[in-house]
Tab-separated table of C-alpha atoms in Angstrom:
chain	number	residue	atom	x	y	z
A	1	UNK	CA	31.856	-13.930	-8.007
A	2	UNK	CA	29.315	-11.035	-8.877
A	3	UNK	CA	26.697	-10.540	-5.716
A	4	UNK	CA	23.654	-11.198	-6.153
A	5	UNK	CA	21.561	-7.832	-6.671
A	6	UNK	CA	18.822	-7.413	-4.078
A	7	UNK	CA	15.231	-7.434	-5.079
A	8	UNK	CA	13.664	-4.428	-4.358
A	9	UNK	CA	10.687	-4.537	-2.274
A	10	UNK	CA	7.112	-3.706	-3.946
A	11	UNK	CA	5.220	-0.887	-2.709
A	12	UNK	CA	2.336	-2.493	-0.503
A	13	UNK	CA	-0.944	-0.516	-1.762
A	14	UNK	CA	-2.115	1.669	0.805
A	15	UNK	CA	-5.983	0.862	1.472
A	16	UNK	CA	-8.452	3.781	0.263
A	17	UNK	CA	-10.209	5.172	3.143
A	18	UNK	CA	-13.626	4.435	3.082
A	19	UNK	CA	-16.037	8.112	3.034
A	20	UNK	CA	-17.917	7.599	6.535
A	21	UNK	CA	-21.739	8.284	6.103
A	22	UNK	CA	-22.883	11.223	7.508
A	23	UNK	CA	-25.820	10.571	9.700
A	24	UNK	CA	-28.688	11.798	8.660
A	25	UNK	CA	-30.889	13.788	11.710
């Protein structure tokens, strides 16, 4: 019997960082 091939794993998408506001004096 042939194995099974493994599925391969999908890349999780990495979150975008969100730009921090600067704070305004």
């Amino acid at each position: 019997p042939s194995p099974s091939p493994s599925p391969s794993p999908s890349p999780s998408p990495s979150p975008s960082p969100s730009p921090s506001p600067s704070p305004t004096p």
